[in-house]
Amino acid sequence: MKLVTIAILLTIPFISLISQNKENKLIVLDRLAYEDSVKKIPSKELINLGKKIPNIVLDIKYATPNNFTKQVIYKEAKAFARKPVAEALDSAQKEFLKHGYSIKVFDAYRPYTATVKFFEIIGDTRYVASPKTGSRHNKGCAIDLTLMDLKTKKELSMPTEYDSFRKEAWAEAPVSDSEILKNRTILIQVLTNHGFRVNKTEWWHFDFVGCAGFEVLDIPFEELE
Ligand SMILES: [Zn+2]
C-alpha cells in the first residue's frame, strides 16, 4: 500500500470524530452570556410567572423533597419562562379564569445543572432528559402544570399524579372517569389554542411551539432577580 493511501486511511476516523464533536457540542449559557443574548434579542428574557400572571399558583415540586428524586433541587420556589412563552401562558390563564379555573405550575424554566442531577439519579433517558442535549425546560420553553378550581382552591382531578411514570400519564391514555377526562381535555385544549403542545407521555408537560433559537441556560433562580 502506498504511503499516501495509508496516510488518508489513517486520517478518515479523525475527521469524522472532529465533526461529530462539533455537532454534538451543547451550548449552555451562564448568566453573563444570557444577559448578553437578551440585549441582542429582548424576547429571550426569562419572565417571573408568579409576578406576570394574575391568580397563578406555584407548587414548585423540585423546591421540596416531594418529587421523584426525593431531594430538594431548587433553592427557591419560583417559575420563569421566556417572554413569548409567558405571554402565551398569560392568555391561556385568561381563558381558564373564565371557566373558574387557574393554572398551577409544578415546574417551568429548569437550570441545566438540575437536568444533569436528574440524569445522575435516574440514569435513563426514557424518563429524564439527556445532559447531552438538555431539555426544553432548560431553554425556558416548557411548563409542567395542572389546573385548580378557583372556588375550592383544590387541584382538578387528573389521570395521574405529577411526574408519574405510569402509562395512564400518557396524554391520550384512555380515561374511564368522565370528570377526569373533562379536566384533562380542557387543560390540553386551551393550552393548544395558545401555542403549546402537550408531551405524548406526560399530560402535565407542555412545550411552547415557537422556541427556535432559545439556548439551554444554566442560571439558578436566585441569580435571575
Ligand atoms: Zn416537563
CSV table of C-alpha atoms and ligand atoms in Angstrom, one decimal:
chain,number,residue,atom,x,y,z
A,1,MET,CA,0.0,0.0,0.0
A,2,LYS,CA,1.3,3.4,-0.9
A,3,LEU,CA,2.2,5.8,1.9
A,4,VAL,CA,-0.2,8.4,0.7
A,5,THR,CA,-3.1,5.9,0.8
A,6,ILE,CA,-2.2,4.8,4.3
A,7,ALA,CA,-2.0,8.4,5.4
A,8,ILE,CA,-5.5,9.1,4.0
A,9,LEU,CA,-7.0,6.0,5.6
A,10,LEU,CA,-5.5,7.0,9.0
A,11,THR,CA,-6.9,10.5,8.7
A,12,ILE,CA,-10.6,9.5,8.0
A,13,PRO,CA,-11.6,8.4,11.5
A,14,PHE,CA,-10.1,11.6,13.0
A,15,ILE,CA,-12.0,13.8,10.5
A,16,SER,CA,-15.3,12.1,11.4
A,17,LEU,CA,-14.5,12.3,15.1
A,18,ILE,CA,-13.9,16.0,14.9
A,19,SER,CA,-17.2,16.7,13.0
A,20,GLN,CA,-19.2,14.6,15.4
A,21,ASN,CA,-17.8,16.5,18.4
A,22,LYS,CA,-18.7,19.8,16.7
A,23,GLU,CA,-22.3,18.6,16.0
A,24,ASN,CA,-22.8,17.1,19.5
A,25,LYS,CA,-21.4,20.0,21.4
A,26,LEU,CA,-24.2,21.5,23.6
A,27,ILE,CA,-24.0,25.2,24.2
A,28,VAL,CA,-25.0,26.2,27.7
A,29,LEU,CA,-25.2,29.9,28.6
A,30,ASP,CA,-24.3,31.2,32.0
A,31,ARG,CA,-25.8,34.4,33.4
A,32,LEU,CA,-23.5,36.8,31.6
A,33,ALA,CA,-23.9,35.1,28.3
A,34,TYR,CA,-27.7,35.0,28.8
A,35,GLU,CA,-27.8,38.8,29.7
A,36,ASP,CA,-25.8,39.4,26.5
A,37,SER,CA,-28.2,37.4,24.5
A,38,VAL,CA,-31.2,39.3,25.9
A,39,LYS,CA,-29.6,42.6,24.9
A,40,LYS,CA,-29.4,41.4,21.3
A,41,ILE,CA,-32.8,39.7,21.3
A,42,PRO,CA,-35.2,41.0,24.1
A,43,SER,CA,-37.7,38.2,23.6
A,44,LYS,CA,-35.1,35.8,25.2
A,45,GLU,CA,-35.8,37.4,28.6
A,46,LEU,CA,-36.9,35.0,31.3
A,47,ILE,CA,-40.1,36.3,32.9
A,48,ASN,CA,-41.2,35.6,36.5
A,49,LEU,CA,-44.5,33.9,36.1
A,50,GLY,CA,-45.6,34.5,39.6
A,51,LYS,CA,-45.4,38.2,39.0
A,52,LYS,CA,-46.6,38.3,35.4
A,53,ILE,CA,-49.7,36.1,35.5
A,54,PRO,CA,-52.7,37.0,37.7
A,55,ASN,CA,-54.0,34.3,40.1
A,56,ILE,CA,-51.3,31.8,39.0
A,57,VAL,CA,-50.5,29.3,41.7
A,58,LEU,CA,-46.9,28.0,42.2
A,59,ASP,CA,-46.4,24.5,43.6
A,60,ILE,CA,-42.7,24.0,42.6
A,61,LYS,CA,-42.1,20.4,43.5
A,62,TYR,CA,-38.3,20.5,42.9
A,63,ALA,CA,-38.0,23.1,45.6
A,64,THR,CA,-39.3,20.4,48.0
A,65,PRO,CA,-38.3,16.8,48.6
A,66,ASN,CA,-41.8,15.9,47.3
A,67,ASN,CA,-40.6,14.9,43.8
A,68,PHE,CA,-39.3,11.8,42.1
A,69,THR,CA,-35.7,12.4,43.2
A,70,LYS,CA,-36.8,12.8,46.9
A,71,GLN,CA,-34.2,15.7,47.0
A,72,VAL,CA,-34.6,19.5,47.2
A,73,ILE,CA,-33.2,20.6,43.8
A,74,TYR,CA,-34.1,24.3,43.7
A,75,LYS,CA,-33.2,26.8,46.5
A,76,GLU,CA,-36.2,28.9,45.6
A,77,ALA,CA,-39.8,28.1,44.7
A,78,LYS,CA,-40.0,30.2,41.6
A,79,ALA,CA,-41.2,29.8,38.0
A,80,PHE,CA,-39.7,31.5,34.9
A,81,ALA,CA,-40.3,31.2,31.2
A,82,ARG,CA,-39.1,33.1,28.1
A,83,LYS,CA,-41.1,36.2,27.3
A,84,PRO,CA,-43.3,34.8,24.4
A,85,VAL,CA,-43.9,31.6,26.5
A,86,ALA,CA,-45.0,33.7,29.5
A,87,GLU,CA,-47.3,35.8,27.3
A,88,ALA,CA,-48.9,32.8,25.8
A,89,LEU,CA,-49.4,31.3,29.2
A,90,ASP,CA,-50.9,34.6,30.4
A,91,SER,CA,-53.5,34.5,27.6
A,92,ALA,CA,-54.3,30.8,28.3
A,93,GLN,CA,-54.8,31.8,32.0
A,94,LYS,CA,-57.4,34.5,31.0
A,95,GLU,CA,-59.4,31.7,29.3
A,96,PHE,CA,-59.0,29.3,32.3
A,97,LEU,CA,-60.2,32.1,34.6
A,98,LYS,CA,-63.4,32.4,32.6
A,99,HIS,CA,-64.1,28.7,33.3
A,100,GLY,CA,-63.4,29.3,37.1
A,101,TYR,CA,-60.0,27.6,36.9
A,102,SER,CA,-56.4,28.8,37.4
A,103,ILE,CA,-53.1,27.5,36.3
A,104,LYS,CA,-51.0,25.7,38.9
A,105,VAL,CA,-47.3,25.4,37.9
A,106,PHE,CA,-45.2,22.5,39.1
A,107,ASP,CA,-42.1,23.5,37.1
A,108,ALA,CA,-41.0,25.8,34.3
A,109,TYR,CA,-37.5,27.0,33.4
A,110,ARG,CA,-35.1,24.5,34.8
A,111,PRO,CA,-31.4,25.3,35.2
A,112,TYR,CA,-29.2,22.8,33.2
A,113,THR,CA,-27.5,21.7,36.4
A,114,ALA,CA,-30.8,20.2,37.6
A,115,THR,CA,-31.1,18.2,34.4
A,116,VAL,CA,-27.6,16.8,35.0
A,117,LYS,CA,-28.6,15.9,38.5
A,118,PHE,CA,-31.8,14.2,37.4
A,119,PHE,CA,-29.8,12.1,34.9
A,120,GLU,CA,-27.3,11.2,37.6
A,121,ILE,CA,-30.1,9.9,39.9
A,122,ILE,CA,-32.3,8.1,37.2
A,123,GLY,CA,-29.7,7.4,34.5
A,124,ASP,CA,-32.4,6.6,31.9
A,125,THR,CA,-33.3,8.9,29.1
A,126,ARG,CA,-36.7,7.3,28.7
A,127,TYR,CA,-37.6,9.1,31.9
A,128,VAL,CA,-35.3,12.2,32.1
A,129,ALA,CA,-33.6,14.4,29.5
A,130,SER,CA,-30.1,13.5,28.4
A,131,PRO,CA,-27.4,16.0,29.6
A,132,LYS,CA,-26.0,15.7,26.0
A,133,THR,CA,-29.0,17.6,24.6
A,134,GLY,CA,-30.6,19.3,27.6
A,135,SER,CA,-34.4,19.8,27.6
A,136,ARG,CA,-36.9,22.4,26.6
A,137,HIS,CA,-37.3,23.2,30.3
A,138,ASN,CA,-33.6,24.2,30.2
A,139,LYS,CA,-34.5,26.6,27.4
A,140,GLY,CA,-37.3,28.3,29.3
A,141,CYS,CA,-39.7,26.9,26.8
A,142,ALA,CA,-41.6,24.2,28.7
A,143,ILE,CA,-44.1,24.3,31.6
A,144,ASP,CA,-45.4,21.5,33.8
A,145,LEU,CA,-48.8,22.4,35.1
A,146,THR,CA,-52.3,21.5,36.1
A,147,LEU,CA,-55.5,23.4,36.9
A,148,MET,CA,-57.1,24.3,40.2
A,149,ASP,CA,-60.6,25.3,41.0
A,150,LEU,CA,-60.8,29.0,42.0
A,151,LYS,CA,-63.6,28.5,44.5
A,152,THR,CA,-62.4,25.3,46.3
A,153,LYS,CA,-58.7,26.1,45.8
A,154,LYS,CA,-58.3,22.4,45.0
A,155,GLU,CA,-56.5,20.8,42.1
A,156,LEU,CA,-58.7,19.3,39.5
A,157,SER,CA,-58.6,15.5,39.3
A,158,MET,CA,-56.3,14.4,36.5
A,159,PRO,CA,-55.4,10.8,35.3
A,160,THR,CA,-52.3,10.5,37.5
A,161,GLU,CA,-50.2,12.5,39.9
A,162,TYR,CA,-47.4,14.8,38.6
A,163,ASP,CA,-44.2,13.0,37.3
A,164,SER,CA,-45.9,9.6,37.2
A,165,PHE,CA,-44.0,7.2,35.0
A,166,ARG,CA,-47.2,5.1,34.5
A,167,LYS,CA,-48.9,4.5,31.2
A,168,GLU,CA,-52.0,6.3,32.4
A,169,ALA,CA,-49.9,9.6,32.4
A,170,TRP,CA,-49.8,9.5,28.6
A,171,ALA,CA,-51.7,12.5,27.1
A,172,GLU,CA,-54.0,10.2,25.1
A,173,ALA,CA,-54.3,7.3,27.6
A,174,PRO,CA,-57.9,6.1,27.9
A,175,VAL,CA,-59.8,7.6,30.9
A,176,SER,CA,-63.0,6.0,32.2
A,177,ASP,CA,-63.9,8.7,34.7
A,178,SER,CA,-65.8,11.4,32.7
A,179,GLU,CA,-64.8,14.2,35.2
A,180,ILE,CA,-61.1,13.4,34.8
A,181,LEU,CA,-61.4,13.2,31.1
A,182,LYS,CA,-63.2,16.6,31.0
A,183,ASN,CA,-60.4,18.1,33.1
A,184,ARG,CA,-57.6,16.8,31.0
A,185,THR,CA,-59.4,17.8,27.8
A,186,ILE,CA,-59.8,21.4,28.9
A,187,LEU,CA,-56.2,21.6,30.0
A,188,ILE,CA,-54.9,20.3,26.7
A,189,GLN,CA,-57.3,22.2,24.5
A,190,VAL,CA,-56.9,25.6,26.0
A,191,LEU,CA,-53.1,25.4,26.0
A,192,THR,CA,-53.0,24.0,22.5
A,193,ASN,CA,-55.1,27.0,21.4
A,194,HIS,CA,-52.5,29.3,22.9
A,195,GLY,CA,-49.4,27.8,21.2
A,196,PHE,CA,-48.4,24.9,23.4
A,197,ARG,CA,-48.1,21.2,22.6
A,198,VAL,CA,-48.7,18.5,25.2
A,199,ASN,CA,-46.0,15.9,25.7
A,200,LYS,CA,-47.0,12.5,24.4
A,201,THR,CA,-46.2,10.7,27.7
A,202,GLU,CA,-46.9,13.4,30.3
A,203,TRP,CA,-50.3,15.1,30.4
A,204,TRP,CA,-48.8,17.9,32.6
A,205,HIS,CA,-45.9,18.8,30.3
A,206,PHE,CA,-46.4,21.5,27.6
A,207,ASP,CA,-43.8,22.7,25.1
A,208,PHE,CA,-44.2,26.1,23.6
A,209,VAL,CA,-44.2,25.7,19.8
A,210,GLY,CA,-42.1,28.9,18.9
A,211,CYS,CA,-38.9,28.0,20.7
A,212,ALA,CA,-36.3,28.0,17.9
A,213,GLY,CA,-33.2,29.9,18.8
A,214,PHE,CA,-33.6,29.7,22.6
A,215,GLU,CA,-30.4,28.3,24.1
A,216,VAL,CA,-30.0,25.9,27.1
A,217,LEU,CA,-29.4,28.0,30.2
A,218,ASP,CA,-27.7,27.3,33.5
A,219,ILE,CA,-28.6,30.1,35.8
A,220,PRO,CA,-30.0,29.4,39.3
A,221,PHE,CA,-33.3,31.3,40.1
A,222,GLU,CA,-31.6,33.4,42.8
A,223,GLU,CA,-29.3,34.9,40.1
A,224,LEU,CA,-32.2,35.9,37.9
A,225,GLU,CA,-33.6,38.7,40.0
B,1,ZN,ZN,-41.8,18.8,32.0
